[in-house]
Amino acid sequence: MVPAVSHFIVVLQLYMVPEFSLQRAFYIISVLVAAYPLFRLHLNQLREPRQPRETAWLRSIFAIFTQAFNSENEHPDFPPEPDDLSEQLAKRLCGDLEHLYHLLGFSSEHPPSQFFPEPHTILCTTRVNCLFCPNEGHPPTLRRHRDPQQIQLLDKSFNWVKAQLYVAYCPKCQAEYYPDRITFLGNETHGRKQRLEYDAAYLRVSKHGIWMDRRIALAQENAILRFHSGWTNFAEWLSDVVDAKPRITARQSQRLYFEHFARRLIIAHELEDSFTVPAHSDAQTLAKTVREVVGENGGIIPGSMNHGCTRCTHLKRYAADLLAEGVVLDANESTVIDAPDPNSIRTAPTTASDEGIPPELLASAFPKQQERAAGSGRGYTRLASMDGKTINHRTCAVNTCDGPLVNFKNGRFCKTHLQMEEICGIIPCGRPVHSTGAVTCDDETHKEWHRKYLNRFSRLSFPGVQRVVRRQTEHGSQAASVPTLHSELPELNGVGGENVVHTFRARTTYCLQTVQWACGCPIGWGKCYQSESSSQVLKIIDRIWEHHPDFRPSFLAYDDACNLLRHIVTQDPQSPWIHITKLIVDAWHYIGHQATDILCRIWCNPAPANGSQPDLVLVQTDDNGVKHTTRAFNTETAEQLNAWLTGYEAQLRQMSDINFDFSVHVLLLLYKELVEKRVKKKNHQQYVGRLCSVT
């Protein structure tokens, strides 16, 4: 029997109270529909002999109905009931279940899933008035723009559904309102502009009418975070899950990524009111515009300057505190607290020179903390850690140029040097290439040298390369007995093969430089191009703290802090990186620096045992009541972040400079959120939100 409206009215009259709200009545009906599978099991059990009329299935149904009739499910604006009728109404409903389900047409041929058909999906803006027009007596209302467009929507249940897209517009300013964006007239120079709707429930991923629920983007975010998924992998996985046409393409997955994370980054940087992009931009234009406002070739992670927890921020300590805690100080200024065992760690001594260092940084004036002024507050001290990771992207093949490639698929030059594609790649030949697509001129020696360059590793096998890399990792690349990869190139015009200058392939950036607090919360990042030189590193940290001078760390741990300190002192003796922040070498790399390097041993000691830097030393008591001195901060968080970034290295290496920068911003934002969750879970958030400056 097909149920009619009259049947539904009978159900409401028999089993509902007139004082119930419509919301509560619909909820009870939905519970009634959901309980049908349990009722089928109840009927099936009754077919066996000697079964009780009231089975455990029926008792479960009664408990479900009792909870459904409870007043907790009532509309909040309705007055409370004087009497609790839930058990009485549930008992009445359970007594007539078989006839009730028959009345509503439920059977094995007509399952309850057909009782509530899928609603028609309509996509439109959530706004009702124009955002740009002034209120002249009444709010500027919106009109319907064109006829609705038939689109395909991947909903929250990972099912393709047909939907209708309605666009609203303002007749005064011609602004158009879509579910995920607003386009409006800009000035004559820029044409129409676009603002993003940051709380959009749906996102357009294709100009051909393909939309996705925002929760699909959240699934992609978690796939990136937990499984290091790329755009193509996520598209294939999503297509397999949906298992229906149209299949999701990698381009659509990439567009979903940029649409979702563009909103995440803009919100994190608090740029919602000012950010605009050309109307109906493609994914690359959107990513480029976001990159321009959040940071190009580097930047800071929003909210990181105000971060403070017990893992990275401590109360200021003085030498008197160490003495009061019973610490026996060491007279040797280069001794390290809780130093790693040098016999179990591969060391790589670095050369150092004290030439050009002012006398005040030499051994004649050892570092010493100022005494605490009477009655002054302690303040806080924070430590940041920095390191480089060889994650890079391709750049122009010209040695003196760091510009991005025009063609990241197989190109070699930036826009400035693009004309060099037409001349010989051997520098400084300068003759035109012998044919279109060639990289050398018609000189046979140049052509032969290029051929051997392409085949320079042809005799190497993949297992052989693996063996070389493994042994280099085990023994260090400087060991004499360790095999090395060696390519044999012939001489060219008297120049050794390894010294021939050419533009046969694009170069890459040198490394990704990251800075984070001692708890792991990332602060900012930048790129080193030719090498991880002190000058480039200084530019990166200067840029990160350029607009936040009061939030410079008390200590900055870096594996080459001694040479960075030399560079800063020789270039700018009044630099705040000398007078506000103390540069130290992280504990792991400190044991590999030369013992004869006076500046490193005295001024960059990560935890001096002589009490000169009590902020870097803590006293802890073990289970036996014995006190031990230990390092106050974890100086290896940069290494830990680099290890986490390794999972994304293969993806980042293949990206353009725009996608690379955008993705690094995204990854560090996600990592910051992970760290903050861990801090909150372990209750280490004592100083969060309380720091305005650090002394």
PDB file of C-alpha atoms in Angstrom, residues 117-344:
ATOM      1  CA  PRO A 117      13.290  11.077  -0.745  1.00  0.00           C
ATOM      2  CA  GLU A 118      16.454  13.078  -1.337  1.00  0.00           C
ATOM      3  CA  PRO A 119      15.636  16.800  -1.308  1.00  0.00           C
ATOM      4  CA  HIS A 120      16.279  18.942  -4.366  1.00  0.00           C
ATOM      5  CA  THR A 121      19.697  20.611  -4.054  1.00  0.00           C
ATOM      6  CA  ILE A 122      19.859  24.342  -4.696  1.00  0.00           C
ATOM      7  CA  LEU A 123      23.036  26.409  -4.516  1.00  0.00           C
ATOM      8  CA  CYS A 124      22.736  30.142  -3.916  1.00  0.00           C
ATOM      9  CA  THR A 125      24.320  32.889  -1.867  1.00  0.00           C
ATOM     10  CA  THR A 126      23.557  33.181   1.832  1.00  0.00           C
ATOM     11  CA  ARG A 127      23.424  36.975   1.584  1.00  0.00           C
ATOM     12  CA  VAL A 128      20.124  38.828   1.133  1.00  0.00           C
ATOM     13  CA  ASN A 129      21.381  42.422   0.742  1.00  0.00           C
ATOM     14  CA  CYS A 130      24.133  44.028  -1.308  1.00  0.00           C
ATOM     15  CA  LEU A 131      27.448  44.320   0.472  1.00  0.00           C
ATOM     16  CA  PHE A 132      28.624  47.418  -1.404  1.00  0.00           C
ATOM     17  CA  CYS A 133      25.611  49.701  -1.858  1.00  0.00           C
ATOM     18  CA  PRO A 134      24.730  52.141   0.959  1.00  0.00           C
ATOM     19  CA  ASN A 135      21.545  51.723   2.958  1.00  0.00           C
ATOM     20  CA  GLU A 136      19.275  54.537   1.721  1.00  0.00           C
ATOM     21  CA  GLY A 137      16.213  54.061   3.861  1.00  0.00           C
ATOM     22  CA  HIS A 138      15.995  50.332   3.157  1.00  0.00           C
ATOM     23  CA  PRO A 139      18.620  47.602   2.644  1.00  0.00           C
ATOM     24  CA  PRO A 140      19.712  47.174  -0.997  1.00  0.00           C
ATOM     25  CA  THR A 141      18.070  43.871  -1.934  1.00  0.00           C
ATOM     26  CA  LEU A 142      19.345  41.350  -4.475  1.00  0.00           C
ATOM     27  CA  ARG A 143      17.701  40.160  -7.698  1.00  0.00           C
ATOM     28  CA  ARG A 144      17.854  36.872  -9.551  1.00  0.00           C
ATOM     29  CA  HIS A 145      20.512  36.907 -12.252  1.00  0.00           C
ATOM     30  CA  ARG A 146      19.703  34.851 -15.360  1.00  0.00           C
ATOM     31  CA  ASP A 147      18.010  31.465 -15.344  1.00  0.00           C
ATOM     32  CA  PRO A 148      19.336  28.775 -12.985  1.00  0.00           C
ATOM     33  CA  GLN A 149      22.249  26.678 -14.224  1.00  0.00           C
ATOM     34  CA  GLN A 150      22.180  22.888 -14.030  1.00  0.00           C
ATOM     35  CA  ILE A 151      25.347  21.677 -12.298  1.00  0.00           C
ATOM     36  CA  GLN A 152      26.797  18.489 -10.838  1.00  0.00           C
ATOM     37  CA  LEU A 153      27.586  18.495  -7.125  1.00  0.00           C
ATOM     38  CA  LEU A 154      29.685  16.023  -5.151  1.00  0.00           C
ATOM     39  CA  ASP A 155      27.835  16.158  -1.841  1.00  0.00           C
ATOM     40  CA  LYS A 156      28.991  15.420   1.709  1.00  0.00           C
ATOM     41  CA  SER A 157      28.081  11.735   1.277  1.00  0.00           C
ATOM     42  CA  PHE A 158      30.493  11.402  -1.677  1.00  0.00           C
ATOM     43  CA  ASN A 159      27.635  11.054  -4.160  1.00  0.00           C
ATOM     44  CA  TRP A 160      27.102  12.927  -7.406  1.00  0.00           C
ATOM     45  CA  VAL A 161      23.785  14.777  -7.420  1.00  0.00           C
ATOM     46  CA  LYS A 162      22.236  17.161  -9.875  1.00  0.00           C
ATOM     47  CA  ALA A 163      21.692  20.649  -8.507  1.00  0.00           C
ATOM     48  CA  GLN A 164      20.621  24.087  -9.625  1.00  0.00           C
ATOM     49  CA  LEU A 165      22.879  27.110  -9.303  1.00  0.00           C
ATOM     50  CA  TYR A 166      21.217  30.480  -8.734  1.00  0.00           C
ATOM     51  CA  VAL A 167      23.201  33.704  -9.010  1.00  0.00           C
ATOM     52  CA  ALA A 168      21.994  36.920  -7.381  1.00  0.00           C
ATOM     53  CA  TYR A 169      22.959  40.423  -8.457  1.00  0.00           C
ATOM     54  CA  CYS A 170      22.563  44.016  -7.351  1.00  0.00           C
ATOM     55  CA  PRO A 171      20.900  46.207  -9.993  1.00  0.00           C
ATOM     56  CA  LYS A 172      22.693  49.322  -8.697  1.00  0.00           C
ATOM     57  CA  CYS A 173      26.361  48.291  -8.546  1.00  0.00           C
ATOM     58  CA  GLN A 174      26.172  45.184 -10.796  1.00  0.00           C
ATOM     59  CA  ALA A 175      27.774  42.979  -8.154  1.00  0.00           C
ATOM     60  CA  GLU A 176      27.103  39.268  -8.665  1.00  0.00           C
ATOM     61  CA  TYR A 177      26.680  36.922  -5.718  1.00  0.00           C
ATOM     62  CA  TYR A 178      27.668  33.259  -6.111  1.00  0.00           C
ATOM     63  CA  PRO A 179      27.653  30.624  -3.346  1.00  0.00           C
ATOM     64  CA  ASP A 180      31.456  30.829  -2.988  1.00  0.00           C
ATOM     65  CA  ARG A 181      32.371  34.312  -4.230  1.00  0.00           C
ATOM     66  CA  ILE A 182      31.209  37.841  -5.013  1.00  0.00           C
ATOM     67  CA  THR A 183      32.253  39.636  -8.203  1.00  0.00           C
ATOM     68  CA  PHE A 184      32.005  43.393  -8.508  1.00  0.00           C
ATOM     69  CA  LEU A 185      33.142  46.297 -10.676  1.00  0.00           C
ATOM     70  CA  GLY A 186      36.634  47.530  -9.839  1.00  0.00           C
ATOM     71  CA  ASN A 187      38.325  50.555 -11.330  1.00  0.00           C
ATOM     72  CA  GLU A 188      38.973  50.936 -15.050  1.00  0.00           C
ATOM     73  CA  THR A 189      42.492  49.544 -14.722  1.00  0.00           C
ATOM     74  CA  HIS A 190      41.680  46.255 -12.980  1.00  0.00           C
ATOM     75  CA  GLY A 191      38.192  45.497 -14.355  1.00  0.00           C
ATOM     76  CA  ARG A 192      35.917  43.209 -12.368  1.00  0.00           C
ATOM     77  CA  LYS A 193      37.239  41.954  -9.050  1.00  0.00           C
ATOM     78  CA  GLN A 194      36.245  39.088  -6.827  1.00  0.00           C
ATOM     79  CA  ARG A 195      35.895  38.580  -3.083  1.00  0.00           C
ATOM     80  CA  LEU A 196      35.823  35.124  -1.555  1.00  0.00           C
ATOM     81  CA  GLU A 197      33.006  33.849   0.634  1.00  0.00           C
ATOM     82  CA  TYR A 198      34.985  32.380   3.502  1.00  0.00           C
ATOM     83  CA  ASP A 199      32.187  30.316   5.051  1.00  0.00           C
ATOM     84  CA  ALA A 200      31.016  28.891   1.720  1.00  0.00           C
ATOM     85  CA  ALA A 201      29.377  25.459   1.990  1.00  0.00           C
ATOM     86  CA  TYR A 202      30.196  24.609  -1.648  1.00  0.00           C
ATOM     87  CA  LEU A 203      33.215  25.298  -3.851  1.00  0.00           C
ATOM     88  CA  ARG A 204      33.422  25.428  -7.637  1.00  0.00           C
ATOM     89  CA  VAL A 205      36.234  23.222  -8.947  1.00  0.00           C
ATOM     90  CA  SER A 206      35.583  23.493 -12.682  1.00  0.00           C
ATOM     91  CA  LYS A 207      34.169  26.141 -14.988  1.00  0.00           C
ATOM     92  CA  HIS A 208      32.122  23.361 -16.613  1.00  0.00           C
ATOM     93  CA  GLY A 209      29.642  23.212 -13.735  1.00  0.00           C
ATOM     94  CA  ILE A 210      31.416  20.895 -11.267  1.00  0.00           C
ATOM     95  CA  TRP A 211      31.010  21.810  -7.583  1.00  0.00           C
ATOM     96  CA  MET A 212      31.983  20.036  -4.370  1.00  0.00           C
ATOM     97  CA  ASP A 213      30.797  20.184  -0.787  1.00  0.00           C
ATOM     98  CA  ARG A 214      33.250  21.978   1.497  1.00  0.00           C
ATOM     99  CA  ARG A 215      33.598  18.809   3.573  1.00  0.00           C
ATOM    100  CA  ILE A 216      35.305  17.157   0.600  1.00  0.00           C
ATOM    101  CA  ALA A 217      37.991  19.831   0.942  1.00  0.00           C
ATOM    102  CA  LEU A 218      38.302  18.981   4.634  1.00  0.00           C
ATOM    103  CA  ALA A 219      38.817  15.343   3.646  1.00  0.00           C
ATOM    104  CA  GLN A 220      41.558  16.468   1.270  1.00  0.00           C
ATOM    105  CA  GLU A 221      43.170  18.536   4.032  1.00  0.00           C
ATOM    106  CA  ASN A 222      43.326  15.502   6.314  1.00  0.00           C
ATOM    107  CA  ALA A 223      44.626  13.318   3.491  1.00  0.00           C
ATOM    108  CA  ILE A 224      47.464  15.795   2.947  1.00  0.00           C
ATOM    109  CA  LEU A 225      48.221  16.041   6.648  1.00  0.00           C
ATOM    110  CA  ARG A 226      47.997  12.350   7.579  1.00  0.00           C
ATOM    111  CA  PHE A 227      48.942  10.541   4.357  1.00  0.00           C
ATOM    112  CA  HIS A 228      51.020  13.169   2.473  1.00  0.00           C
ATOM    113  CA  SER A 229      48.586  12.866  -0.405  1.00  0.00           C
ATOM    114  CA  GLY A 230      49.118  14.863  -3.584  1.00  0.00           C
ATOM    115  CA  TRP A 231      46.466  16.288  -5.901  1.00  0.00           C
ATOM    116  CA  THR A 232      46.562  13.344  -8.297  1.00  0.00           C
ATOM    117  CA  ASN A 233      46.474  10.695  -5.566  1.00  0.00           C
ATOM    118  CA  PHE A 234      43.535  12.358  -3.853  1.00  0.00           C
ATOM    119  CA  ALA A 235      41.653  12.655  -7.163  1.00  0.00           C
ATOM    120  CA  GLU A 236      42.150   8.952  -7.890  1.00  0.00           C
ATOM    121  CA  TRP A 237      41.160   7.931  -4.366  1.00  0.00           C
ATOM    122  CA  LEU A 238      38.062  10.124  -4.466  1.00  0.00           C
ATOM    123  CA  SER A 239      37.057   8.744  -7.869  1.00  0.00           C
ATOM    124  CA  ASP A 240      37.406   5.197  -6.541  1.00  0.00           C
ATOM    125  CA  VAL A 241      35.281   6.009  -3.495  1.00  0.00           C
ATOM    126  CA  VAL A 242      32.546   7.720  -5.525  1.00  0.00           C
ATOM    127  CA  ASP A 243      32.720   5.004  -8.218  1.00  0.00           C
ATOM    128  CA  ALA A 244      30.500   6.958 -10.603  1.00  0.00           C
ATOM    129  CA  LYS A 245      30.993   9.304 -13.490  1.00  0.00           C
ATOM    130  CA  PRO A 246      32.259  11.916 -13.929  1.00  0.00           C
ATOM    131  CA  ARG A 247      35.636  10.913 -12.518  1.00  0.00           C
ATOM    132  CA  ILE A 248      37.442  13.589 -10.557  1.00  0.00           C
ATOM    133  CA  THR A 249      40.498  14.883 -12.391  1.00  0.00           C
ATOM    134  CA  ALA A 250      43.807  16.025 -10.941  1.00  0.00           C
ATOM    135  CA  ARG A 251      43.076  19.562 -12.156  1.00  0.00           C
ATOM    136  CA  GLN A 252      39.797  19.608 -10.217  1.00  0.00           C
ATOM    137  CA  SER A 253      41.573  18.254  -7.131  1.00  0.00           C
ATOM    138  CA  GLN A 254      44.174  20.993  -7.463  1.00  0.00           C
ATOM    139  CA  ARG A 255      41.461  23.653  -7.808  1.00  0.00           C
ATOM    140  CA  LEU A 256      39.727  22.322  -4.685  1.00  0.00           C
ATOM    141  CA  TYR A 257      43.058  22.533  -2.835  1.00  0.00           C
ATOM    142  CA  PHE A 258      43.674  26.152  -3.825  1.00  0.00           C
ATOM    143  CA  GLU A 259      40.079  27.273  -3.184  1.00  0.00           C
ATOM    144  CA  HIS A 260      40.011  25.737   0.285  1.00  0.00           C
ATOM    145  CA  PHE A 261      43.467  26.723   1.478  1.00  0.00           C
ATOM    146  CA  ALA A 262      43.264  30.204  -0.022  1.00  0.00           C
ATOM    147  CA  ARG A 263      40.414  30.816   2.407  1.00  0.00           C
ATOM    148  CA  ARG A 264      42.312  29.176   5.268  1.00  0.00           C
ATOM    149  CA  LEU A 265      45.400  31.329   4.697  1.00  0.00           C
ATOM    150  CA  ILE A 266      43.490  34.586   4.225  1.00  0.00           C
ATOM    151  CA  ILE A 267      41.505  33.995   7.426  1.00  0.00           C
ATOM    152  CA  ALA A 268      44.672  33.067   9.345  1.00  0.00           C
ATOM    153  CA  HIS A 269      46.361  36.294   8.204  1.00  0.00           C
ATOM    154  CA  GLU A 270      43.186  38.319   8.955  1.00  0.00           C
ATOM    155  CA  LEU A 271      42.925  39.683   5.408  1.00  0.00           C
ATOM    156  CA  GLU A 272      39.273  38.836   4.738  1.00  0.00           C
ATOM    157  CA  ASP A 273      38.156  42.451   4.297  1.00  0.00           C
ATOM    158  CA  SER A 274      40.967  43.535   1.979  1.00  0.00           C
ATOM    159  CA  PHE A 275      41.777  40.507  -0.179  1.00  0.00           C
ATOM    160  CA  THR A 276      40.534  40.573  -3.774  1.00  0.00           C
ATOM    161  CA  VAL A 277      41.404  38.644  -6.907  1.00  0.00           C
ATOM    162  CA  PRO A 278      40.443  39.150 -10.588  1.00  0.00           C
ATOM    163  CA  ALA A 279      36.903  37.894 -11.194  1.00  0.00           C
ATOM    164  CA  HIS A 280      36.494  34.222 -12.148  1.00  0.00           C
ATOM    165  CA  SER A 281      40.243  33.586 -11.784  1.00  0.00           C
ATOM    166  CA  ASP A 282      41.773  30.236 -12.564  1.00  0.00           C
ATOM    167  CA  ALA A 283      43.591  28.243  -9.877  1.00  0.00           C
ATOM    168  CA  GLN A 284      47.050  29.621 -10.709  1.00  0.00           C
ATOM    169  CA  THR A 285      45.901  33.253 -10.580  1.00  0.00           C
ATOM    170  CA  LEU A 286      44.235  32.623  -7.233  1.00  0.00           C
ATOM    171  CA  ALA A 287      47.371  30.958  -5.828  1.00  0.00           C
ATOM    172  CA  LYS A 288      49.597  33.756  -7.155  1.00  0.00           C
ATOM    173  CA  THR A 289      47.421  36.488  -5.624  1.00  0.00           C
ATOM    174  CA  VAL A 290      47.269  34.735  -2.249  1.00  0.00           C
ATOM    175  CA  ARG A 291      51.040  34.257  -2.328  1.00  0.00           C
ATOM    176  CA  GLU A 292      51.564  37.971  -2.936  1.00  0.00           C
ATOM    177  CA  VAL A 293      49.709  38.928   0.238  1.00  0.00           C
ATOM    178  CA  VAL A 294      50.818  36.162   2.643  1.00  0.00           C
ATOM    179  CA  GLY A 295      54.473  36.021   1.606  1.00  0.00           C
ATOM    180  CA  GLU A 296      56.506  35.535  -1.563  1.00  0.00           C
ATOM    181  CA  ASN A 297      59.681  33.413  -1.295  1.00  0.00           C
ATOM    182  CA  GLY A 298      59.124  33.277   2.469  1.00  0.00           C
ATOM    183  CA  GLY A 299      56.989  34.706   5.219  1.00  0.00           C
ATOM    184  CA  ILE A 300      55.735  34.257   8.758  1.00  0.00           C
ATOM    185  CA  ILE A 301      53.140  31.882  10.142  1.00  0.00           C
ATOM    186  CA  PRO A 302      50.154  33.870  11.465  1.00  0.00           C
ATOM    187  CA  GLY A 303      49.783  33.833  15.233  1.00  0.00           C
ATOM    188  CA  SER A 304      53.247  32.389  15.844  1.00  0.00           C
ATOM    189  CA  MET A 305      54.713  35.566  17.340  1.00  0.00           C
ATOM    190  CA  ASN A 306      52.135  35.529  20.146  1.00  0.00           C
ATOM    191  CA  HIS A 307      52.636  31.844  20.847  1.00  0.00           C
ATOM    192  CA  GLY A 308      54.059  30.952  24.213  1.00  0.00           C
ATOM    193  CA  CYS A 309      53.999  27.669  26.119  1.00  0.00           C
ATOM    194  CA  THR A 310      56.060  26.012  28.800  1.00  0.00           C
ATOM    195  CA  ARG A 311      58.069  24.127  26.160  1.00  0.00           C
ATOM    196  CA  CYS A 312      59.425  27.268  24.486  1.00  0.00           C
ATOM    197  CA  THR A 313      58.902  30.018  27.086  1.00  0.00           C
ATOM    198  CA  HIS A 314      60.354  30.053  30.597  1.00  0.00           C
ATOM    199  CA  LEU A 315      60.542  32.537  33.407  1.00  0.00           C
ATOM    200  CA  LYS A 316      63.805  34.458  33.395  1.00  0.00           C
ATOM    201  CA  ARG A 317      66.543  32.703  35.408  1.00  0.00           C
ATOM    202  CA  TYR A 318      69.706  34.031  37.029  1.00  0.00           C
ATOM    203  CA  ALA A 319      72.960  32.483  38.230  1.00  0.00           C
ATOM    204  CA  ALA A 320      71.740  32.901  41.805  1.00  0.00           C
ATOM    205  CA  ASP A 321      68.884  30.527  40.981  1.00  0.00           C
ATOM    206  CA  LEU A 322      71.341  27.812  39.944  1.00  0.00           C
ATOM    207  CA  LEU A 323      73.353  28.242  43.127  1.00  0.00           C
ATOM    208  CA  ALA A 324      70.191  28.152  45.239  1.00  0.00           C
ATOM    209  CA  GLU A 325      69.234  24.870  43.553  1.00  0.00           C
ATOM    210  CA  GLY A 326      72.585  23.339  44.505  1.00  0.00           C
ATOM    211  CA  VAL A 327      74.250  23.359  41.071  1.00  0.00           C
ATOM    212  CA  VAL A 328      78.022  23.003  41.090  1.00  0.00           C
ATOM    213  CA  LEU A 329      79.299  25.293  38.359  1.00  0.00           C
ATOM    214  CA  ASP A 330      82.182  24.334  36.097  1.00  0.00           C
ATOM    215  CA  ALA A 331      85.033  26.795  35.651  1.00  0.00           C
ATOM    216  CA  ASN A 332      85.484  25.764  32.015  1.00  0.00           C
ATOM    217  CA  GLU A 333      83.392  28.112  29.866  1.00  0.00           C
ATOM    218  CA  SER A 334      83.133  25.602  26.981  1.00  0.00           C
ATOM    219  CA  THR A 335      81.679  22.685  29.001  1.00  0.00           C
ATOM    220  CA  VAL A 336      78.153  21.704  27.938  1.00  0.00           C
ATOM    221  CA  ILE A 337      75.295  20.619  30.188  1.00  0.00           C
ATOM    222  CA  ASP A 338      73.844  17.205  29.278  1.00  0.00           C
ATOM    223  CA  ALA A 339      76.053  16.911  26.186  1.00  0.00           C
ATOM    224  CA  PRO A 340      75.410  14.039  23.730  1.00  0.00           C
ATOM    225  CA  ASP A 341      77.954  11.222  23.638  1.00  0.00           C
ATOM    226  CA  PRO A 342      80.406  12.217  20.895  1.00  0.00           C
ATOM    227  CA  ASN A 343      81.422   8.589  20.379  1.00  0.00           C
ATOM    228  CA  SER A 344      77.927   7.638  19.243  1.00  0.00           C
TER     229      SER A 344
END
